[in-house]
Structure formats: structure tokens, C-alpha cells
Amino acid sequence: CVWGVEGNPHLTPSLLALQQQLRTEGFNATLLTDTLAWHSEGKLDFRLDWRDPSSGLASSVMPDHPDVEHNASRFVSVRSLDLGLLLRSARDMVGDTGYVIVKMDIEGAEYPVLRQLVGT
């Protein structure tokens, strides 16, 4: 089973193609696009680096993220997903003997998300 979460809308077409490829190869794959891992459900302003207009690869929900040169007019509103709920669902799916492997690169939001995960 493969789950992915990505907020950058520039990556949506390639991720949907990857999801289809994985499913064709027999994987249970769900890639949630235009969605960010967060500590609660809702909507977030996702800031895209104005220096990279074609892909917006440098991006963050954190207004003070040091790697992103922010422009107040360069953001998109995306859905936020409670990562704790997603991980609990994954744990329930794999049971006591399975593994849940997490790789996080959530554009500077790791600390708020980890604080919530540790508290649950």
C-alpha cells in the first residue's frame, strides 16, 4: 500500500500519472494532490517561491521558512490533512505485525506536525 500527500499544484499531473502507473503494476496507491500533511483538517495558504514560477518547487506553509522567498500574492489555498489520523488509519490497516514507514518533507511544518503526533 502506498500513500502520498503533496500540496504543490504544479506536481499534480505527474503524481496522478505515477499513481496510475503504480496501480497498473498492482500496488494499492493513493496520492493525495493539492493536499498538505498538517496537524489538523482544513485549508492552508501554501506559499510558492516567486523565484521559481514554473514549478514552485520551493514552497511552504510556514511564512518564515528560510528556503522560500515569499511573495504575498504567490500562494494557493490547499486542503490540509491531519497526519495523525492518516497514520492511525495506516496502523489499523497493517495491524500489529505490519510496518508503517513515513518519509516527511513538509516544507518547514515538520515541528508543528510532530508536536501534535507526539501528543496523540
mmCIF file of N, CA and C in Angstrom:
data_model
loop_
_atom_site.group_PDB
_atom_site.id
_atom_site.type_symbol
_atom_site.label_atom_id
_atom_site.label_comp_id
_atom_site.label_asym_id
_atom_site.label_seq_id
_atom_site.Cartn_x
_atom_site.Cartn_y
_atom_site.Cartn_z
ATOM 1 N N CYS A 1 0.845 -1.176 0.000
ATOM 2 C CA CYS A 1 0.000 0.000 0.000
ATOM 3 C C CYS A 1 0.893 1.243 0.000
ATOM 4 N N VAL A 2 0.612 2.185 -0.856
ATOM 5 C CA VAL A 2 1.385 3.415 -0.964
ATOM 6 C C VAL A 2 0.436 4.597 -0.839
ATOM 7 N N TRP A 3 0.769 5.511 0.084
ATOM 8 C CA TRP A 3 0.036 6.767 0.202
ATOM 9 C C TRP A 3 1.026 7.900 0.048
ATOM 10 N N GLY A 4 0.607 8.949 -0.602
ATOM 11 C CA GLY A 4 1.427 10.135 -0.727
ATOM 12 C C GLY A 4 0.568 11.370 -0.565
ATOM 13 N N VAL A 5 1.172 12.433 -0.065
ATOM 14 C CA VAL A 5 0.467 13.696 0.143
ATOM 15 C C VAL A 5 1.349 14.801 -0.421
ATOM 16 N N GLU A 6 0.820 15.614 -1.324
ATOM 17 C CA GLU A 6 1.585 16.699 -1.936
ATOM 18 C C GLU A 6 0.676 17.900 -2.186
ATOM 19 N N GLY A 7 1.124 19.061 -1.707
ATOM 20 C CA GLY A 7 0.327 20.269 -1.852
ATOM 21 C C GLY A 7 0.605 21.078 -3.094
ATOM 22 N N ASN A 8 1.771 20.914 -3.700
ATOM 23 C CA ASN A 8 2.158 21.759 -4.817
ATOM 24 C C ASN A 8 1.342 21.396 -6.062
ATOM 25 N N PRO A 9 0.493 22.320 -6.538
ATOM 26 C CA PRO A 9 -0.353 22.011 -7.692
ATOM 27 C C PRO A 9 0.432 21.782 -8.981
ATOM 28 N N HIS A 10 1.655 22.281 -9.056
ATOM 29 C CA HIS A 10 2.471 22.060 -10.250
ATOM 30 C C HIS A 10 2.855 20.586 -10.414
ATOM 31 N N LEU A 11 2.821 19.829 -9.322
ATOM 32 C CA LEU A 11 3.217 18.418 -9.363
ATOM 33 C C LEU A 11 2.040 17.464 -9.566
ATOM 34 N N THR A 12 0.815 17.989 -9.560
ATOM 35 C CA THR A 12 -0.380 17.144 -9.646
ATOM 36 C C THR A 12 -0.398 16.250 -10.882
ATOM 37 N N PRO A 13 -0.172 16.774 -12.090
ATOM 38 C CA PRO A 13 -0.248 15.885 -13.266
ATOM 39 C C PRO A 13 0.738 14.715 -13.204
ATOM 40 N N SER A 14 1.979 14.974 -12.815
ATOM 41 C CA SER A 14 2.954 13.881 -12.774
ATOM 42 C C SER A 14 2.633 12.888 -11.655
ATOM 43 N N LEU A 15 2.097 13.367 -10.544
ATOM 44 C CA LEU A 15 1.739 12.451 -9.453
ATOM 45 C C LEU A 15 0.541 11.582 -9.816
ATOM 46 N N LEU A 16 -0.420 12.143 -10.518
ATOM 47 C CA LEU A 16 -1.562 11.340 -10.949
ATOM 48 C C LEU A 16 -1.122 10.274 -11.953
ATOM 49 N N ALA A 17 -0.158 10.614 -12.820
ATOM 50 C CA ALA A 17 0.388 9.622 -13.752
ATOM 51 C C ALA A 17 1.129 8.521 -12.985
ATOM 52 N N LEU A 18 1.891 8.903 -11.954
ATOM 53 C CA LEU A 18 2.589 7.915 -11.123
ATOM 54 C C LEU A 18 1.592 7.013 -10.408
ATOM 55 N N GLN A 19 0.531 7.597 -9.877
ATOM 56 C CA GLN A 19 -0.495 6.802 -9.196
ATOM 57 C C GLN A 19 -1.068 5.759 -10.150
ATOM 58 N N GLN A 20 -1.364 6.172 -11.370
ATOM 59 C CA GLN A 20 -1.909 5.236 -12.356
ATOM 60 C C GLN A 20 -0.907 4.137 -12.685
ATOM 61 N N GLN A 21 0.356 4.510 -12.831
ATOM 62 C CA GLN A 21 1.400 3.515 -13.121
ATOM 63 C C GLN A 21 1.520 2.498 -11.987
ATOM 64 N N LEU A 22 1.529 2.980 -10.747
ATOM 65 C CA LEU A 22 1.619 2.075 -9.598
ATOM 66 C C LEU A 22 0.429 1.129 -9.541
ATOM 67 N N ARG A 23 -0.748 1.664 -9.806
ATOM 68 C CA ARG A 23 -1.943 0.811 -9.787
ATOM 69 C C ARG A 23 -1.889 -0.229 -10.898
ATOM 70 N N THR A 24 -1.389 0.162 -12.072
ATOM 71 C CA THR A 24 -1.245 -0.774 -13.181
ATOM 72 C C THR A 24 -0.293 -1.908 -12.816
ATOM 73 N N GLU A 25 0.719 -1.586 -11.995
ATOM 74 C CA GLU A 25 1.686 -2.591 -11.565
ATOM 75 C C GLU A 25 1.200 -3.399 -10.357
ATOM 76 N N GLY A 26 -0.031 -3.151 -9.913
ATOM 77 C CA GLY A 26 -0.615 -3.962 -8.852
ATOM 78 C C GLY A 26 -0.549 -3.381 -7.451
ATOM 79 N N PHE A 27 -0.018 -2.177 -7.313
ATOM 80 C CA PHE A 27 0.054 -1.543 -5.992
ATOM 81 C C PHE A 27 -1.261 -0.862 -5.655
ATOM 82 N N ASN A 28 -1.611 -0.888 -4.386
ATOM 83 C CA ASN A 28 -2.726 -0.104 -3.884
ATOM 84 C C ASN A 28 -2.165 1.285 -3.594
ATOM 85 N N ALA A 29 -2.316 2.212 -4.531
ATOM 86 C CA ALA A 29 -1.678 3.522 -4.429
ATOM 87 C C ALA A 29 -2.714 4.635 -4.398
ATOM 88 N N THR A 30 -2.553 5.542 -3.439
ATOM 89 C CA THR A 30 -3.382 6.734 -3.344
ATOM 90 C C THR A 30 -2.466 7.926 -3.120
ATOM 91 N N LEU A 31 -2.423 8.825 -4.084
ATOM 92 C CA LEU A 31 -1.630 10.039 -3.964
ATOM 93 C C LEU A 31 -2.592 11.213 -3.868
ATOM 94 N N LEU A 32 -2.594 11.851 -2.716
ATOM 95 C CA LEU A 32 -3.498 12.962 -2.450
ATOM 96 C C LEU A 32 -2.823 14.252 -2.906
ATOM 97 N N THR A 33 -3.314 14.814 -3.994
ATOM 98 C CA THR A 33 -2.714 16.018 -4.543
ATOM 99 C C THR A 33 -3.472 17.247 -4.057
ATOM 100 N N ASP A 34 -2.814 18.406 -4.188
ATOM 101 C CA ASP A 34 -3.379 19.673 -3.696
ATOM 102 C C ASP A 34 -3.782 19.541 -2.227
ATOM 103 N N THR A 35 -3.000 18.762 -1.488
ATOM 104 C CA THR A 35 -3.268 18.455 -0.085
ATOM 105 C C THR A 35 -1.948 18.480 0.671
ATOM 106 N N LEU A 36 -1.976 19.015 1.887
ATOM 107 C CA LEU A 36 -0.777 19.081 2.720
ATOM 108 C C LEU A 36 -0.965 18.274 3.996
ATOM 109 N N ALA A 37 0.096 17.593 4.411
ATOM 110 C CA ALA A 37 0.098 16.952 5.722
ATOM 111 C C ALA A 37 0.216 18.057 6.763
ATOM 112 N N TRP A 38 -0.620 17.998 7.791
ATOM 113 C CA TRP A 38 -0.674 19.039 8.801
ATOM 114 C C TRP A 38 -1.133 18.414 10.100
ATOM 115 N N HIS A 39 -1.380 19.225 11.102
ATOM 116 C CA HIS A 39 -1.826 18.698 12.387
ATOM 117 C C HIS A 39 -3.329 18.818 12.579
ATOM 118 N N SER A 40 -4.037 19.272 11.538
ATOM 119 C CA SER A 40 -5.494 19.358 11.606
ATOM 120 C C SER A 40 -6.066 19.387 10.192
ATOM 121 N N GLU A 41 -7.349 19.109 10.105
ATOM 122 C CA GLU A 41 -8.053 19.166 8.821
ATOM 123 C C GLU A 41 -8.481 20.603 8.547
ATOM 124 N N GLY A 42 -8.493 21.002 7.286
ATOM 125 C CA GLY A 42 -8.951 22.338 6.935
ATOM 126 C C GLY A 42 -8.357 22.823 5.633
ATOM 127 N N LYS A 43 -8.079 24.118 5.576
ATOM 128 C CA LYS A 43 -7.474 24.767 4.411
ATOM 129 C C LYS A 43 -6.248 25.534 4.870
ATOM 130 N N LEU A 44 -5.225 25.588 4.017
ATOM 131 C CA LEU A 44 -3.998 26.327 4.314
ATOM 132 C C LEU A 44 -3.579 27.149 3.104
ATOM 133 N N ASP A 45 -2.947 28.279 3.367
ATOM 134 C CA ASP A 45 -2.303 29.038 2.307
ATOM 135 C C ASP A 45 -0.927 28.428 2.088
ATOM 136 N N PHE A 46 -0.703 27.944 0.892
ATOM 137 C CA PHE A 46 0.552 27.296 0.538
ATOM 138 C C PHE A 46 1.345 28.289 -0.306
ATOM 139 N N ARG A 47 2.455 28.762 0.242
ATOM 140 C CA ARG A 47 3.269 29.784 -0.408
ATOM 141 C C ARG A 47 4.238 29.154 -1.399
ATOM 142 N N LEU A 48 4.207 29.666 -2.628
ATOM 143 C CA LEU A 48 5.092 29.187 -3.682
ATOM 144 C C LEU A 48 6.174 30.229 -3.911
ATOM 145 N N ASP A 49 7.398 29.791 -4.050
ATOM 146 C CA ASP A 49 8.536 30.695 -4.221
ATOM 147 C C ASP A 49 8.399 31.444 -5.545
ATOM 148 N N TRP A 50 8.402 32.754 -5.480
ATOM 149 C CA TRP A 50 8.235 33.574 -6.682
ATOM 150 C C TRP A 50 9.421 33.465 -7.629
ATOM 151 N N ARG A 51 10.576 32.996 -7.139
ATOM 152 C CA ARG A 51 11.756 32.848 -7.997
ATOM 153 C C ARG A 51 11.653 31.634 -8.904
ATOM 154 N N ASP A 52 10.690 30.776 -8.652
ATOM 155 C CA ASP A 52 10.543 29.532 -9.398
ATOM 156 C C ASP A 52 9.110 29.425 -9.925
ATOM 157 N N PRO A 53 8.697 30.331 -10.823
ATOM 158 C CA PRO A 53 7.286 30.395 -11.210
ATOM 159 C C PRO A 53 6.777 29.194 -11.989
ATOM 160 N N SER A 54 7.659 28.472 -12.681
ATOM 161 C CA SER A 54 7.176 27.361 -13.499
ATOM 162 C C SER A 54 6.818 26.137 -12.679
ATOM 163 N N SER A 55 7.520 25.914 -11.561
ATOM 164 C CA SER A 55 7.229 24.707 -10.789
ATOM 165 C C SER A 55 6.883 24.983 -9.338
ATOM 166 N N GLY A 56 7.311 26.116 -8.801
ATOM 167 C CA GLY A 56 7.027 26.407 -7.403
ATOM 168 C C GLY A 56 7.590 25.359 -6.473
ATOM 169 N N LEU A 57 8.699 24.719 -6.857
ATOM 170 C CA LEU A 57 9.231 23.626 -6.039
ATOM 171 C C LEU A 57 9.634 24.081 -4.649
ATOM 172 N N ALA A 58 10.141 25.300 -4.536
ATOM 173 C CA ALA A 58 10.406 25.843 -3.205
ATOM 174 C C ALA A 58 9.080 26.380 -2.688
ATOM 175 N N SER A 59 8.579 25.786 -1.626
ATOM 176 C CA SER A 59 7.246 26.142 -1.151
ATOM 177 C C SER A 59 7.127 25.810 0.329
ATOM 178 N N SER A 60 6.164 26.446 0.991
ATOM 179 C CA SER A 60 5.978 26.193 2.416
ATOM 180 C C SER A 60 4.662 26.788 2.889
ATOM 181 N N VAL A 61 4.128 26.230 3.965
ATOM 182 C CA VAL A 61 3.004 26.854 4.659
ATOM 183 C C VAL A 61 3.519 27.807 5.731
ATOM 184 N N MET A 62 4.795 27.688 6.047
ATOM 185 C CA MET A 62 5.387 28.499 7.103
ATOM 186 C C MET A 62 5.825 29.853 6.526
ATOM 187 N N PRO A 63 5.275 30.949 7.019
ATOM 188 C CA PRO A 63 5.590 32.259 6.444
ATOM 189 C C PRO A 63 7.042 32.681 6.612
ATOM 190 N N ASP A 64 7.752 32.085 7.554
ATOM 191 C CA ASP A 64 9.137 32.479 7.790
ATOM 192 C C ASP A 64 10.135 31.397 7.374
ATOM 193 N N HIS A 65 9.720 30.467 6.537
ATOM 194 C CA HIS A 65 10.616 29.390 6.103
ATOM 195 C C HIS A 65 11.814 29.999 5.378
ATOM 196 N N PRO A 66 13.044 29.671 5.792
ATOM 197 C CA PRO A 66 14.233 30.329 5.244
ATOM 198 C C PRO A 66 14.564 29.969 3.800
ATOM 199 N N ASP A 67 14.055 28.853 3.295
ATOM 200 C CA ASP A 67 14.405 28.436 1.942
ATOM 201 C C ASP A 67 13.454 28.972 0.874
ATOM 202 N N VAL A 68 12.435 29.700 1.283
ATOM 203 C CA VAL A 68 11.428 30.161 0.337
ATOM 204 C C VAL A 68 11.380 31.682 0.342
ATOM 205 N N GLU A 69 11.558 32.250 -0.820
ATOM 206 C CA GLU A 69 11.438 33.699 -0.989
ATOM 207 C C GLU A 69 9.960 33.972 -1.267
ATOM 208 N N HIS A 70 9.273 34.503 -0.271
ATOM 209 C CA HIS A 70 7.819 34.645 -0.373
ATOM 210 C C HIS A 70 7.415 35.940 -1.072
ATOM 211 N N ASN A 71 6.296 35.836 -1.736
ATOM 212 C CA ASN A 71 5.633 36.977 -2.337
ATOM 213 C C ASN A 71 4.187 36.866 -1.881
ATOM 214 N N ALA A 72 3.663 37.913 -1.305
ATOM 215 C CA ALA A 72 2.321 37.851 -0.700
ATOM 216 C C ALA A 72 1.250 37.423 -1.703
ATOM 217 N N SER A 73 1.470 37.674 -2.986
ATOM 218 C CA SER A 73 0.447 37.323 -3.970
ATOM 219 C C SER A 73 0.652 35.944 -4.582
ATOM 220 N N ARG A 74 1.685 35.244 -4.177
ATOM 221 C CA ARG A 74 2.003 33.956 -4.810
ATOM 222 C C ARG A 74 1.712 32.808 -3.838
ATOM 223 N N PHE A 75 0.456 32.511 -3.662
ATOM 224 C CA PHE A 75 0.083 31.361 -2.837
ATOM 225 C C PHE A 75 -1.183 30.734 -3.392
ATOM 226 N N VAL A 76 -1.417 29.509 -3.007
ATOM 227 C CA VAL A 76 -2.634 28.801 -3.369
ATOM 228 C C VAL A 76 -3.257 28.260 -2.089
ATOM 229 N N SER A 77 -4.545 28.114 -2.099
ATOM 230 C CA SER A 77 -5.245 27.526 -0.968
ATOM 231 C C SER A 77 -5.378 26.027 -1.241
ATOM 232 N N VAL A 78 -4.904 25.221 -0.287
ATOM 233 C CA VAL A 78 -4.967 23.770 -0.439
ATOM 234 C C VAL A 78 -5.587 23.148 0.803
ATOM 235 N N ARG A 79 -6.016 21.914 0.646
ATOM 236 C CA ARG A 79 -6.619 21.172 1.757
ATOM 237 C C ARG A 79 -5.513 20.704 2.698
ATOM 238 N N SER A 80 -5.782 20.751 3.990
ATOM 239 C CA SER A 80 -4.852 20.174 4.956
ATOM 240 C C SER A 80 -5.445 18.878 5.502
ATOM 241 N N LEU A 81 -4.565 17.921 5.710
ATOM 242 C CA LEU A 81 -4.949 16.597 6.174
ATOM 243 C C LEU A 81 -4.268 16.340 7.501
ATOM 244 N N ASP A 82 -5.006 15.877 8.481
ATOM 245 C CA ASP A 82 -4.443 15.547 9.787
ATOM 246 C C ASP A 82 -3.574 14.307 9.637
ATOM 247 N N LEU A 83 -2.255 14.484 9.693
ATOM 248 C CA LEU A 83 -1.335 13.373 9.506
ATOM 249 C C LEU A 83 -1.515 12.305 10.580
ATOM 250 N N GLY A 84 -1.856 12.709 11.788
ATOM 251 C CA GLY A 84 -2.105 11.733 12.851
ATOM 252 C C GLY A 84 -3.240 10.788 12.496
ATOM 253 N N LEU A 85 -4.319 11.319 11.937
ATOM 254 C CA LEU A 85 -5.441 10.465 11.526
ATOM 255 C C LEU A 85 -5.022 9.513 10.414
ATOM 256 N N LEU A 86 -4.242 10.021 9.466
ATOM 257 C CA LEU A 86 -3.772 9.182 8.369
ATOM 258 C C LEU A 86 -2.896 8.042 8.893
ATOM 259 N N LEU A 87 -1.997 8.357 9.819
ATOM 260 C CA LEU A 87 -1.109 7.326 10.360
ATOM 261 C C LEU A 87 -1.865 6.306 11.199
ATOM 262 N N ARG A 88 -2.865 6.743 11.953
ATOM 263 C CA ARG A 88 -3.669 5.789 12.714
ATOM 264 C C ARG A 88 -4.428 4.848 11.771
ATOM 265 N N SER A 89 -4.928 5.387 10.659
ATOM 266 C CA SER A 89 -5.602 4.541 9.660
ATOM 267 C C SER A 89 -4.631 3.526 9.078
ATOM 268 N N ALA A 90 -3.411 3.985 8.791
ATOM 269 C CA ALA A 90 -2.394 3.076 8.253
ATOM 270 C C ALA A 90 -2.071 1.978 9.255
ATOM 271 N N ARG A 91 -1.918 2.354 10.521
ATOM 272 C CA ARG A 91 -1.621 1.360 11.563
ATOM 273 C C ARG A 91 -2.748 0.342 11.664
ATOM 274 N N ASP A 92 -3.985 0.809 11.598
ATOM 275 C CA ASP A 92 -5.126 -0.108 11.665
ATOM 276 C C ASP A 92 -5.138 -1.064 10.469
ATOM 277 N N MET A 93 -4.701 -0.581 9.306
ATOM 278 C CA MET A 93 -4.684 -1.416 8.103
ATOM 279 C C MET A 93 -3.629 -2.514 8.187
ATOM 280 N N VAL A 94 -2.452 -2.193 8.730
ATOM 281 C CA VAL A 94 -1.363 -3.180 8.747
ATOM 282 C C VAL A 94 -1.402 -4.079 9.971
ATOM 283 N N GLY A 95 -2.113 -3.667 11.019
ATOM 284 C CA GLY A 95 -2.216 -4.493 12.216
ATOM 285 C C GLY A 95 -0.942 -4.485 13.035
ATOM 286 N N ASP A 96 -0.864 -5.422 13.961
ATOM 287 C CA ASP A 96 0.263 -5.480 14.896
ATOM 288 C C ASP A 96 1.554 -5.986 14.268
ATOM 289 N N THR A 97 1.464 -6.681 13.158
ATOM 290 C CA THR A 97 2.665 -7.270 12.579
ATOM 291 C C THR A 97 3.178 -6.527 11.347
ATOM 292 N N GLY A 98 2.442 -5.536 10.883
ATOM 293 C CA GLY A 98 2.857 -4.797 9.693
ATOM 294 C C GLY A 98 3.696 -3.582 10.041
ATOM 295 N N TYR A 99 4.162 -2.923 9.023
ATOM 296 C CA TYR A 99 5.006 -1.740 9.191
ATOM 297 C C TYR A 99 4.379 -0.537 8.503
ATOM 298 N N VAL A 100 4.547 0.604 9.127
ATOM 299 C CA VAL A 100 4.190 1.882 8.518
ATOM 300 C C VAL A 100 5.486 2.686 8.442
ATOM 301 N N ILE A 101 5.893 3.005 7.244
ATOM 302 C CA ILE A 101 7.116 3.777 7.040
ATOM 303 C C ILE A 101 6.719 5.176 6.597
ATOM 304 N N VAL A 102 7.276 6.178 7.264
ATOM 305 C CA VAL A 102 6.930 7.565 6.972
ATOM 306 C C VAL A 102 8.183 8.310 6.537
ATOM 307 N N LYS A 103 8.073 9.011 5.447
ATOM 308 C CA LYS A 103 9.110 9.930 4.995
ATOM 309 C C LYS A 103 8.443 11.289 4.905
ATOM 310 N N MET A 104 8.928 12.246 5.694
ATOM 311 C CA MET A 104 8.307 13.568 5.708
ATOM 312 C C MET A 104 9.258 14.627 5.177
ATOM 313 N N ASP A 105 8.758 15.402 4.261
ATOM 314 C CA ASP A 105 9.400 16.637 3.824
ATOM 315 C C ASP A 105 8.241 17.595 3.627
ATOM 316 N N ILE A 106 7.863 18.246 4.700
ATOM 317 C CA ILE A 106 6.638 19.049 4.644
ATOM 318 C C ILE A 106 6.934 20.532 4.824
ATOM 319 N N GLU A 107 7.987 20.945 4.119
ATOM 320 C CA GLU A 107 8.278 22.354 3.899
ATOM 321 C C GLU A 107 8.271 23.208 5.158
ATOM 322 N N GLY A 108 8.960 22.772 6.174
ATOM 323 C CA GLY A 108 9.089 23.562 7.389
ATOM 324 C C GLY A 108 8.003 23.325 8.422
ATOM 325 N N ALA A 109 7.020 22.509 8.096
ATOM 326 C CA ALA A 109 5.919 22.260 9.030
ATOM 327 C C ALA A 109 6.146 21.013 9.868
ATOM 328 N N GLU A 110 7.329 20.405 9.754
ATOM 329 C CA GLU A 110 7.606 19.177 10.491
ATOM 330 C C GLU A 110 7.422 19.356 11.997
ATOM 331 N N TYR A 111 7.907 20.448 12.553
ATOM 332 C CA TYR A 111 7.836 20.625 14.011
ATOM 333 C C TYR A 111 6.405 20.742 14.524
ATOM 334 N N PRO A 112 5.532 21.586 13.938
ATOM 335 C CA PRO A 112 4.159 21.600 14.441
ATOM 336 C C PRO A 112 3.460 20.248 14.293
ATOM 337 N N VAL A 113 3.721 19.557 13.191
ATOM 338 C CA VAL A 113 3.082 18.259 12.963
ATOM 339 C C VAL A 113 3.624 17.231 13.963
ATOM 340 N N LEU A 114 4.931 17.184 14.155
ATOM 341 C CA LEU A 114 5.495 16.227 15.108
ATOM 342 C C LEU A 114 5.028 16.492 16.535
ATOM 343 N N ARG A 115 4.893 17.755 16.914
ATOM 344 C CA ARG A 115 4.371 18.065 18.266
ATOM 345 C C ARG A 115 2.989 17.464 18.440
ATOM 346 N N GLN A 116 2.146 17.568 17.431
ATOM 347 C CA GLN A 116 0.795 17.011 17.516
ATOM 348 C C GLN A 116 0.857 15.491 17.547
ATOM 349 N N LEU A 117 1.736 14.887 16.729
ATOM 350 C CA LEU A 117 1.829 13.427 16.700
ATOM 351 C C LEU A 117 2.305 12.863 18.031
ATOM 352 N N VAL A 118 3.262 13.508 18.657
ATOM 353 C CA VAL A 118 3.782 13.050 19.937
ATOM 354 C C VAL A 118 2.709 13.144 21.025
ATOM 355 N N GLY A 119 1.842 14.152 20.895
ATOM 356 C CA GLY A 119 0.806 14.338 21.902
ATOM 357 C C GLY A 119 -0.391 13.431 21.751
ATOM 358 N N THR A 120 -0.446 12.634 20.660
ATOM 359 C CA THR A 120 -1.619 11.761 20.458
ATOM 360 C C THR A 120 -1.286 10.324 20.687
#
